[in-house]
Coordinates of C-alpha atoms and ligand atoms in Angstrom, one line a residue:
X71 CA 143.1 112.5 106.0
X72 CA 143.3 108.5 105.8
X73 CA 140.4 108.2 108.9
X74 CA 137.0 109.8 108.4
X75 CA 136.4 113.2 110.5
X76 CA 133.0 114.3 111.0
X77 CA 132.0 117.8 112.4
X78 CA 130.0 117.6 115.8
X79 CA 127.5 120.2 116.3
X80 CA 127.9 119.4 120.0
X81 CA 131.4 120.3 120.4
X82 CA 131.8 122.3 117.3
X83 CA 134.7 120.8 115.9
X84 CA 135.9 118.1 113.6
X85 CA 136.3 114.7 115.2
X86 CA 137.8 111.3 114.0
X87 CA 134.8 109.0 113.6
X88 CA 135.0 106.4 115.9
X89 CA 131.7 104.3 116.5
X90 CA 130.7 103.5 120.0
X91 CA 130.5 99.2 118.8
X92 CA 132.4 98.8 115.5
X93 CA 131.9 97.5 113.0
X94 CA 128.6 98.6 113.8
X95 CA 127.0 101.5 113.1
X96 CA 124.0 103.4 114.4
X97 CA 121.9 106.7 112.2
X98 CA 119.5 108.2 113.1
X99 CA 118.0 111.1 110.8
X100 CA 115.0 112.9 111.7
X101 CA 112.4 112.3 108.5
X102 CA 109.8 114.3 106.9
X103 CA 106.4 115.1 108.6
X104 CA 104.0 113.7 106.0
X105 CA 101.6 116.3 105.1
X106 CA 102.7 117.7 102.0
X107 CA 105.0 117.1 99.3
X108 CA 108.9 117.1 99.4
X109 CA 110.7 119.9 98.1
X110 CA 114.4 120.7 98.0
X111 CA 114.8 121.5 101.4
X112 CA 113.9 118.0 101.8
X113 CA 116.3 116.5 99.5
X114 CA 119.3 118.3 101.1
X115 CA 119.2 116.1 104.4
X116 CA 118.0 113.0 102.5
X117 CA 120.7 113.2 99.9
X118 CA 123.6 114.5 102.8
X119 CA 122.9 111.3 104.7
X120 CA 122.2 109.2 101.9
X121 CA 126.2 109.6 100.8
X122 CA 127.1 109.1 104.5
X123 CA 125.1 106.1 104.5
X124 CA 126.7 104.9 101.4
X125 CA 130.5 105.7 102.2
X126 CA 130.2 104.4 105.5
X127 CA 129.1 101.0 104.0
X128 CA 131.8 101.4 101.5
X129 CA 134.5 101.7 104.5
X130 CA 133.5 98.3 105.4
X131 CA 131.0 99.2 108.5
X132 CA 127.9 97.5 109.3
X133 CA 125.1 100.3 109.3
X134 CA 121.3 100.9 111.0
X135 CA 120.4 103.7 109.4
X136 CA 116.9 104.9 111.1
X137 CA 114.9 107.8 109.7
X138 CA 111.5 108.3 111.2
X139 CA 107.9 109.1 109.3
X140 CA 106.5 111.9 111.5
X141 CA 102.8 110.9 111.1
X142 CA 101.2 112.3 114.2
X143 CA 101.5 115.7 113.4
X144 CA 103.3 118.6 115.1
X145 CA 101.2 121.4 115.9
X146 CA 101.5 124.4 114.6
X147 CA 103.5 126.9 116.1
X148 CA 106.5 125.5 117.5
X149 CA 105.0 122.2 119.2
X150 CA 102.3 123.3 122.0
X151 CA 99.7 125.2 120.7
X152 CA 97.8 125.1 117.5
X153 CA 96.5 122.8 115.2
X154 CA 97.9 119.6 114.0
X155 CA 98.5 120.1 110.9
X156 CA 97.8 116.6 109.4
X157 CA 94.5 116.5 110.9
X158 CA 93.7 119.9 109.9
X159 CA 94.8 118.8 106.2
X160 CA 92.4 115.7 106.4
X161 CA 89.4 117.7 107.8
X162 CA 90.2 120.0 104.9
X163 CA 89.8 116.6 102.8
X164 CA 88.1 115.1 104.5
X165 CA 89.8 111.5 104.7
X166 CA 91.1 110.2 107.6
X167 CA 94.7 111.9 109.4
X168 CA 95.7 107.9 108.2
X169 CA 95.4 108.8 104.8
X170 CA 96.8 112.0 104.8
X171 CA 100.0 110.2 105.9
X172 CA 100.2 107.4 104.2
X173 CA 99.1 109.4 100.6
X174 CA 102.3 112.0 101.6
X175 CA 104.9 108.6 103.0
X176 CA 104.3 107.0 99.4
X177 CA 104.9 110.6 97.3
X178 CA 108.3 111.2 99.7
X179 CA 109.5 107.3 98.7
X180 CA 108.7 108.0 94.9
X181 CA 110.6 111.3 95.1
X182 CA 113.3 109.9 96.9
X183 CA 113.9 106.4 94.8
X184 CA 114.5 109.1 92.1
X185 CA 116.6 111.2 93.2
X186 CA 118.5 107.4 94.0
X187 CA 118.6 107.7 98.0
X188 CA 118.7 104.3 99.6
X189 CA 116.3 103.8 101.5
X190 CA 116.9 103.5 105.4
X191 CA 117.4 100.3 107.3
X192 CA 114.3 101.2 109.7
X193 CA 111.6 103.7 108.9
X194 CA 109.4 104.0 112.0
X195 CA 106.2 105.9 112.4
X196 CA 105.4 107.9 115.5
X197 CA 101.6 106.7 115.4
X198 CA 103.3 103.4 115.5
X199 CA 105.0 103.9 118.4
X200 CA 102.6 105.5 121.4
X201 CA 103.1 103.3 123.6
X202 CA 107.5 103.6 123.8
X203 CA 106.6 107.4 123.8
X204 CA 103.8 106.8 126.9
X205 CA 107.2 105.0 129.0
X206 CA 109.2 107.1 128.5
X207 CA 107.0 110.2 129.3
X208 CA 106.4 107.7 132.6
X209 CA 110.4 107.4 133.2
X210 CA 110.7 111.5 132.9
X211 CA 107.6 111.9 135.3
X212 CA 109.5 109.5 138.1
X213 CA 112.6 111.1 137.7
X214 CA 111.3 114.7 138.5
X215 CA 112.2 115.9 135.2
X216 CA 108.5 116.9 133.9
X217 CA 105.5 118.1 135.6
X218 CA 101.7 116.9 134.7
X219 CA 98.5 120.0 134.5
X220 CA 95.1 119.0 133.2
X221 CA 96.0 116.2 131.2
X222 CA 99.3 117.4 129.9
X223 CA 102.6 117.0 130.6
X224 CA 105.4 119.3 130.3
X225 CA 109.5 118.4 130.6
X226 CA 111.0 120.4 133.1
X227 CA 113.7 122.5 131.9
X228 CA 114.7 124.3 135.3
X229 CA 114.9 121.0 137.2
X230 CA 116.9 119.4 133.9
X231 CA 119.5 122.5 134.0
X232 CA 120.3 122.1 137.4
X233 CA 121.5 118.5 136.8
X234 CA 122.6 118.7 133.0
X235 CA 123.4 121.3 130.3
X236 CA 120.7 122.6 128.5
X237 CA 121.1 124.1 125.4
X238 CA 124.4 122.7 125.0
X239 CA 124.2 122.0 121.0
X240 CA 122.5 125.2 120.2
X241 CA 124.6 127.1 122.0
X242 CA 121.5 128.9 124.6
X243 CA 122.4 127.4 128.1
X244 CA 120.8 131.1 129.4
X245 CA 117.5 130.0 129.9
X246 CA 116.6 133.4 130.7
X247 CA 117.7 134.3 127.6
X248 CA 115.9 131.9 126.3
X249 CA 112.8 133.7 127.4
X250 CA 113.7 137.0 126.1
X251 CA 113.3 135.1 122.6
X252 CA 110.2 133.6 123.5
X253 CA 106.6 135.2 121.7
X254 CA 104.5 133.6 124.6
X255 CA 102.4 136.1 126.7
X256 CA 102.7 135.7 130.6
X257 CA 99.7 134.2 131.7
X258 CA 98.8 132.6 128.6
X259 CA 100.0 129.1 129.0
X260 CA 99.4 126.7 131.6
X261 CA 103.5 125.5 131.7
X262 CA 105.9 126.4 135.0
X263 CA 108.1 128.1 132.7
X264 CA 107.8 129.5 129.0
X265 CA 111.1 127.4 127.9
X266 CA 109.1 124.2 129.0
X267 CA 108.1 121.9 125.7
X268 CA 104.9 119.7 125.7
X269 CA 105.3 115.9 126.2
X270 CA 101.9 115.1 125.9
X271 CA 99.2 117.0 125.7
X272 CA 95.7 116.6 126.5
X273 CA 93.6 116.4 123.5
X274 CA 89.9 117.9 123.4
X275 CA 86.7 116.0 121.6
X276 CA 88.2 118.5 118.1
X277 CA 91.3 116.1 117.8
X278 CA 91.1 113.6 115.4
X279 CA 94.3 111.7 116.5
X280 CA 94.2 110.8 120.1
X281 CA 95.4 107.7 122.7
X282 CA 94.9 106.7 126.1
X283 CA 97.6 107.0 128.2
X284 CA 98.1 107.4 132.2
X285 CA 97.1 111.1 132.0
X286 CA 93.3 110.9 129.8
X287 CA 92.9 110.9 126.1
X288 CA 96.1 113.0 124.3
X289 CA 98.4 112.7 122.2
X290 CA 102.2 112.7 122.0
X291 CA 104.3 116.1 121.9
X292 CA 106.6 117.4 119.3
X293 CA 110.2 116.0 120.5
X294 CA 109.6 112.5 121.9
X295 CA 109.2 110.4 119.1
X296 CA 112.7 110.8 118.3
X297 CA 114.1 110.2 121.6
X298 CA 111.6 106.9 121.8
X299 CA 112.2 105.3 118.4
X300 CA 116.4 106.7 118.7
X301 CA 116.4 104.7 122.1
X302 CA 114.2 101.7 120.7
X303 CA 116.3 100.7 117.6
X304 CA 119.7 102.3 118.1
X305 CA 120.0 101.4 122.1
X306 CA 120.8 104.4 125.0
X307 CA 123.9 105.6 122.8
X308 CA 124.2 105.7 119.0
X309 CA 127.0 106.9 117.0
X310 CA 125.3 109.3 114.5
X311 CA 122.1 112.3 114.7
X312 CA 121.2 113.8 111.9
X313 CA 118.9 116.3 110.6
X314 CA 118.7 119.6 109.3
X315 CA 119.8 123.1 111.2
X316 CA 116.8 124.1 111.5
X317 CA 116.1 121.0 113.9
X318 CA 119.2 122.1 116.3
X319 CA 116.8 123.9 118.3
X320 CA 114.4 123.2 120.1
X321 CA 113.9 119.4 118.7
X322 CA 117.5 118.4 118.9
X323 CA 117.9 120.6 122.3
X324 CA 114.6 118.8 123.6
X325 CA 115.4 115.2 122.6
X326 CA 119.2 115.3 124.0
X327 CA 117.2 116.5 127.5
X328 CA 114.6 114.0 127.3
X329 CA 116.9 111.3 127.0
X330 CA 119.4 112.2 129.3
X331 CA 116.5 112.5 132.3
X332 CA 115.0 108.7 131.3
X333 CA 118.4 107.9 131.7
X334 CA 119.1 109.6 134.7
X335 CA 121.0 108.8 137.1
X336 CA 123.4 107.8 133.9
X337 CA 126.0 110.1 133.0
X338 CA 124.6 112.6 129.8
X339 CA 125.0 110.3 126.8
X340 CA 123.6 113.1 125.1
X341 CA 121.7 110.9 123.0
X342 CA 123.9 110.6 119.9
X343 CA 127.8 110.8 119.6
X344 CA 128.4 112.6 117.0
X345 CA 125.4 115.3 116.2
X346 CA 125.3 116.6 112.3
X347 CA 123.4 119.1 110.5
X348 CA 122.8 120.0 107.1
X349 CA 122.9 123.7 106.6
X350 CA 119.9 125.2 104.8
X351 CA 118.7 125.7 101.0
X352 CA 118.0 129.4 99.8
X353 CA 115.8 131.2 97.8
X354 CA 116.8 134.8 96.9
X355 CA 118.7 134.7 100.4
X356 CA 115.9 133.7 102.4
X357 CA 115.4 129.6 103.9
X358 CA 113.6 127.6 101.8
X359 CA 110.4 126.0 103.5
X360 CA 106.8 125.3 104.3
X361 CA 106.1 127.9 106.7
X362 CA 107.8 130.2 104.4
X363 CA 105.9 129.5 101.0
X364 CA 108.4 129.6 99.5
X365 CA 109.2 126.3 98.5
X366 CA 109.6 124.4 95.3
X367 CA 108.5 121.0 95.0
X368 CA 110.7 117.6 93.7
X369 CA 107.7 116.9 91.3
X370 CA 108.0 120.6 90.6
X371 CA 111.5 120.6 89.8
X372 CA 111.4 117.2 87.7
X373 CA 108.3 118.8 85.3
X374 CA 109.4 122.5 85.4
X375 CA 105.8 123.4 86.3
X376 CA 106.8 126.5 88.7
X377 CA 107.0 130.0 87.9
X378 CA 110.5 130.3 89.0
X379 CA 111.5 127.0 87.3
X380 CA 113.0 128.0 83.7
X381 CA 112.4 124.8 82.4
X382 CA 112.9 121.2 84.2
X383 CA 115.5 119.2 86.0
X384 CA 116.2 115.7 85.9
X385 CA 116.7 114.1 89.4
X386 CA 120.3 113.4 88.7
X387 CA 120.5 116.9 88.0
X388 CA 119.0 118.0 91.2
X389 CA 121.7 115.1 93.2
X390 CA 124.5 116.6 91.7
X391 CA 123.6 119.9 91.7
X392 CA 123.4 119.2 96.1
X393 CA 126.2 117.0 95.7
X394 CA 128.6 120.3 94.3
X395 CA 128.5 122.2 97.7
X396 CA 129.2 120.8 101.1
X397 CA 126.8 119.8 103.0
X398 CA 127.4 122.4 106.2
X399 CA 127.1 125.5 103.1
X400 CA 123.8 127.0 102.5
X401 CA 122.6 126.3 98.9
X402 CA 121.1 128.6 97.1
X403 CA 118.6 127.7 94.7
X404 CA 118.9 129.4 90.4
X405 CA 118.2 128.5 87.4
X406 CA 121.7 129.0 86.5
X407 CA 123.4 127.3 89.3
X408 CA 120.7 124.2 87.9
X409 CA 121.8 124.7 84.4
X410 CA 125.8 124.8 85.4
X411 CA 124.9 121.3 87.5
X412 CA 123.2 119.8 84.8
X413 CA 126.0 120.3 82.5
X414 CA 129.1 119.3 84.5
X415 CA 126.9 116.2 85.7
X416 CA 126.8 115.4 81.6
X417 CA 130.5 116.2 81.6
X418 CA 131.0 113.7 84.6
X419 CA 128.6 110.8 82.9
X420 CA 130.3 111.2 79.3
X421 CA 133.8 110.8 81.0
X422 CA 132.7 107.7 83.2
X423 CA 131.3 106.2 80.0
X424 CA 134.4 107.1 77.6
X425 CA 136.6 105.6 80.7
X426 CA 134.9 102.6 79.5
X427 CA 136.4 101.9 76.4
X428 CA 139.9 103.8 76.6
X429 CA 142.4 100.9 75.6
X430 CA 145.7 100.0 78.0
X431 CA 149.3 101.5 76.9
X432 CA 152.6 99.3 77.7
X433 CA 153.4 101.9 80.4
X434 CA 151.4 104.6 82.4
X435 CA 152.3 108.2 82.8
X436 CA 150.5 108.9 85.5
X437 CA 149.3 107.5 89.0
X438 CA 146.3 106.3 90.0
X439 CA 146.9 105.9 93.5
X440 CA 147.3 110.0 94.1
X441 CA 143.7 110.1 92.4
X442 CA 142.4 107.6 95.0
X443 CA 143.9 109.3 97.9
X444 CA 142.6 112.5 97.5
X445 CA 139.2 111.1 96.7
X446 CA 139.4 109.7 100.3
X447 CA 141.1 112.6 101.6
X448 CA 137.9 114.9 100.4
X449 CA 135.1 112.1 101.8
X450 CA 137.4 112.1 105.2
X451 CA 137.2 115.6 105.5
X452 CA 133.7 115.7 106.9
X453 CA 132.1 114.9 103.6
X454 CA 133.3 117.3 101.4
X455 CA 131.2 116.4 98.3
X456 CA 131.9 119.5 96.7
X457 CA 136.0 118.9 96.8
X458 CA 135.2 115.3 95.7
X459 CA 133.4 116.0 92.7
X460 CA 136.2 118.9 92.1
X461 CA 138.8 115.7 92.3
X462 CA 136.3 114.0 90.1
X463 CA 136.3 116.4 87.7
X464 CA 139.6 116.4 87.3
X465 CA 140.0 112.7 86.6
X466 CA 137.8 113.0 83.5
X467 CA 140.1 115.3 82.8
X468 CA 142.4 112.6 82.5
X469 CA 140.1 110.4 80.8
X470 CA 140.3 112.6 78.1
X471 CA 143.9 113.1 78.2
X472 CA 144.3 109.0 77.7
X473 CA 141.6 109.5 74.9
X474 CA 143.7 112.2 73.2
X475 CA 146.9 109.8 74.4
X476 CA 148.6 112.9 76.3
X477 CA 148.2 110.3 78.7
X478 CA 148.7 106.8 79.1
X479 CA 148.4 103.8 81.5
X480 CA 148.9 99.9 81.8
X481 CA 146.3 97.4 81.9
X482 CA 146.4 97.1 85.6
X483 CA 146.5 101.0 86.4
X484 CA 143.8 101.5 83.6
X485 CA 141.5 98.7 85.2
X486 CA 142.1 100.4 88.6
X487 CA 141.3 103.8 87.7
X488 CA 138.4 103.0 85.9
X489 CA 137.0 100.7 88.9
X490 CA 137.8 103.9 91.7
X491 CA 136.0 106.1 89.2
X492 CA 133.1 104.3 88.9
X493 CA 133.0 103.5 93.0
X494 CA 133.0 107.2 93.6
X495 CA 130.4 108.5 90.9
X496 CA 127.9 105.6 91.5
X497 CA 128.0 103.5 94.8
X498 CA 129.6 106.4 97.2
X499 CA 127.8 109.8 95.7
X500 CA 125.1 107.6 94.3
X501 CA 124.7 109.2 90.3
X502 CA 123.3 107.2 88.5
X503 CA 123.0 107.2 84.5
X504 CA 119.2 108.6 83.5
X505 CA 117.0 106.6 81.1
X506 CA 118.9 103.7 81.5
X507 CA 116.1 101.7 79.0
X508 CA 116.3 104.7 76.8
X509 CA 120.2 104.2 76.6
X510 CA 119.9 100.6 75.6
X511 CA 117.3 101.1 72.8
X512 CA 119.7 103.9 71.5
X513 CA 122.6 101.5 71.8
X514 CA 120.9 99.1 69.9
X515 CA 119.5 101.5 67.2
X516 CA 123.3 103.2 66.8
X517 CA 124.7 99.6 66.6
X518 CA 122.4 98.8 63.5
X519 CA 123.4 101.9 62.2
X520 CA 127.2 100.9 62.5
X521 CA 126.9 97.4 60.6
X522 CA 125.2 99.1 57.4
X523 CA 128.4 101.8 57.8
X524 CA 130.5 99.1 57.6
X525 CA 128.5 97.3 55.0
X526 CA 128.7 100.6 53.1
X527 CA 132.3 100.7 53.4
X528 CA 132.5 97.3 52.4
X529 CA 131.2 98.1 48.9
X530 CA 133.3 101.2 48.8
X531 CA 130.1 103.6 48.7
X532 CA 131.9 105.9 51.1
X533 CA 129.0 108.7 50.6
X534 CA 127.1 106.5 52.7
X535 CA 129.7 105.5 55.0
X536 CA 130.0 109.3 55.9
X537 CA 126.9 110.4 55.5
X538 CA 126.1 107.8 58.6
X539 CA 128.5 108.9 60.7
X540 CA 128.3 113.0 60.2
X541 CA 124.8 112.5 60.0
X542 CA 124.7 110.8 63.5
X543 CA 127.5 113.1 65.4
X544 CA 125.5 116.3 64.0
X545 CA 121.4 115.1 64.6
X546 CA 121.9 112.8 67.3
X547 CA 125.0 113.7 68.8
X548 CA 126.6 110.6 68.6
X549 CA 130.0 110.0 67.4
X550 CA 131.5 106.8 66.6
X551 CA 135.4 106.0 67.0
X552 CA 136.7 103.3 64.8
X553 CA 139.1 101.2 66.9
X554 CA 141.1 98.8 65.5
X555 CA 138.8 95.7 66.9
X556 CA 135.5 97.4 66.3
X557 CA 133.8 100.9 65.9
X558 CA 132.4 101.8 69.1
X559 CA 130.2 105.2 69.7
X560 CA 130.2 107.5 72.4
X561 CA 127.5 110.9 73.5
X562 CA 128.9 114.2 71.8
X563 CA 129.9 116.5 74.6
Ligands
ZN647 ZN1 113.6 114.2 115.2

């Protein structure tokens, strides 16, 4: 594949990616709701679109990525009923919903930076943005797509469906099926129709978070922060919607209707172009995740403080270990599946860094280009990660080949394959070497090491020559390689 294909959730096939303005490019990714710390279910979207994000830049377009901060709180059980569940933490706390949020934004960043996800072009809050949400609420109203009762107002599914399709992405256009799914009792809610979602809802003197808006004191429902801050930065129309498969329905479902009835009488613009979702990580089988308890933390993960966690894993380790599966695959979470990541990302990192300081032959024996088209070719292929590190793999197969000289290649073709190697592991999938500080103050010490070796040598007290360099391959796993300009060291595998 020489063009990028991305698979749409909306028409549930693989499409050439072609941006509605290029070179521009418009993401948005629906964020974390900051209550609580991330865990790996987090990292999977952040880390999914964080490559997309990066390999999109490295084709050369021009990308607004936007992922929202969800800081007003959904309620509890599925959006209309319940407790908010930031101001329930921060009466629990007691501190205010404000520093709830921003406490759980800062921890989300910190995990994030390390696990080496760029951070998004935009990251709007909800709270931020009431009064977008209030207009477009306003729009909906005047277009007869949503109903107000007591203070609240609800979107109109049945008067939405008879202009548009709902349930399109998720694949329930039966809203009467839709009902036979439903938990709610008849007679229990004030909404026309059980399948109708809150757009604002009246709040009572118990809510901490509240505005003014054209219908009393409330505040904003689950959906339409995503549909006002997608419309606000990205225009009527971006390119890209991403989130989890879990968000598919009924957030995804509810922000594609929302938008399409502001923009009515337009023709469905559905929002986004091209809709993608991360499939889910698993524990023992089952989704891993808040309401479940089930969840391990990043911090958890990076201290080994868990029960479940055998011991700890370094953020790198974590990347890769999301990096070796596709992205629409679940991933399920064990220690050995950890362990196995943690080693072939050391295999990977060892390769890039021998890569380094392989020396040209007169002629090559192999070609590089073949290498850099199936690297594409995996990326293309709706961002297979997993067949890219596969392909990756395989090259530091080769850089151990041209190590061993099996294999050999010219200056140019040695220059090039080292350059595509290094563009792949760190600017596209984003690895990064740990402890770089560490690695320099090792590099130093090793290099001390290697000028009383050669001083040794010098005055032909070989005992200590050796005993340097067995010394350091066997209790610090470091080997040196005496080339014929200088003796250079590398990690022991
Ligand atoms: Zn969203």
């Amino acid at each position: 594949m020489n063009e990028l294909h991305l698979y749409n959730s909306l028409s549930r096939k693989k499409e050439r990616f072609e941006p509605v303005h290029p070179p521009f490019v418009g993401m948005y990714v629906c964020g974390p709701t900051v209550y609580g710390d991330g865990h790996l279910g987090h990292a999977r979207p952040a880390v999914t679109f964080d490559v997309l994000f990066r390999y999109l830049k490295h084709l050369g377009y021009k990308v607004r990525y936007v992922r929202n901060v969800t800081d007003v709180g959904h309620l509890e059980n599925d959006a209309d009923e319940g407790e908010d569940k930031i101001a329930k933490k921060a009466r629990l706390e007691q501190v205010e919903p404000m520093e709830i949020a921003q406490f759980y934004t800062d921890r989300y960043h910190a995990v994030m930076d390390r696990l080496n996800c760029l951070r998004p072009s935009i990251e709007p809050r909800a709270t931020g943005h009431i009064p977008e949400q209030i207009e477009m609420i306003k729009t909906i109203l005047a277009n007869g797509f949503a109903y107000e009762i007591n203070g609240s107002v609800y979107f109109d599914v049945r008067a939405y469906a008879q202009n548009y399709r709902y349930g399109e992405l998720s694949g329930r256009e039966n809203i009467e099926e839709l009902l036979a799914g439903s938990r709610e009792l008849e007679g229990q809610s004030e909404k026309k129709h059980p399948s109708d979602f809150a757009l604002w809802k009246k709040a009572g003197p118990e809510h901490i978070m509240q505005w003014d808006s054209p219908w009393g004191r409330g505040f904003p429902g689950w959906h339409i922060e995503c549909s006002a801050m997608s419309v606000k930065y990205l225009g009527e129309w971006c390119d890209i919607h991403g989130g989890g498969m879990d968000l598919k329905f009924p957030h995804h479902e509810a922000e594609i209707a929302q938008t399409n009835a502001c923009l009515h009488p337009k023709p469905a613009l559905n929002e986004a172009k091209y809709w993608l979702h991360n499939n889910m990580v698993t524990i023992n089988g089952q989704k891993m995740g808040k309401s479940l308890g089930n969840f391990i933390t990043l911090d958890e993960f990076f201290t080994g403080k868990h029960p479940l966690l055998e011991r700890a894993y370094s953020p790198m380790t974590i990347r890769f270990f999301i990096l070796q599966s596709h992205y629409r695959s679940t991933l399920d979470f064990s220690n050995e599946a950890l362990q196995a990541a943690e080693k072939g990302f050391r295999r990977l990192m060892h390769a890039v860094a021998l890569a380094q300081s392989l020396r040209p032959a007169p002629v090559s024996t192999f070609g590089v280009q073949d290498l850099k088209r199936r690297l594409y070719h995996a990326l293309n292929d709706d961002l297979n990660t997993a067949v890219c590190v596969a392909e990756l793999f395989e090259a530091a197969r080769l850089v151990h080949a041209l190590d061993q000289k099996t294999e050999k290649l010219n200056e140019e073709d040695l220059n090039d394959f080292v350059a595509v190697l290094r563009t792949f592991v760190f600017d596209v999938l984003g690895l990064q070497n740990e402890n770089a500080e560490d690695k320099s103050r090792l590099d130093a010490a090793v290099k001390i090491l290697i000028d009383l070796r050669h001083a040794a040598r010098k005055n032909k007290d070989f005992a200590t020559s050796d005993a340097i360099r067995d010394r350091l391959k066997n209790e610090a796993r470091v080997v040196l390689r005496d080339t014929p300009e200088a003796t250079v060291w590398t990690d022991a595998e």
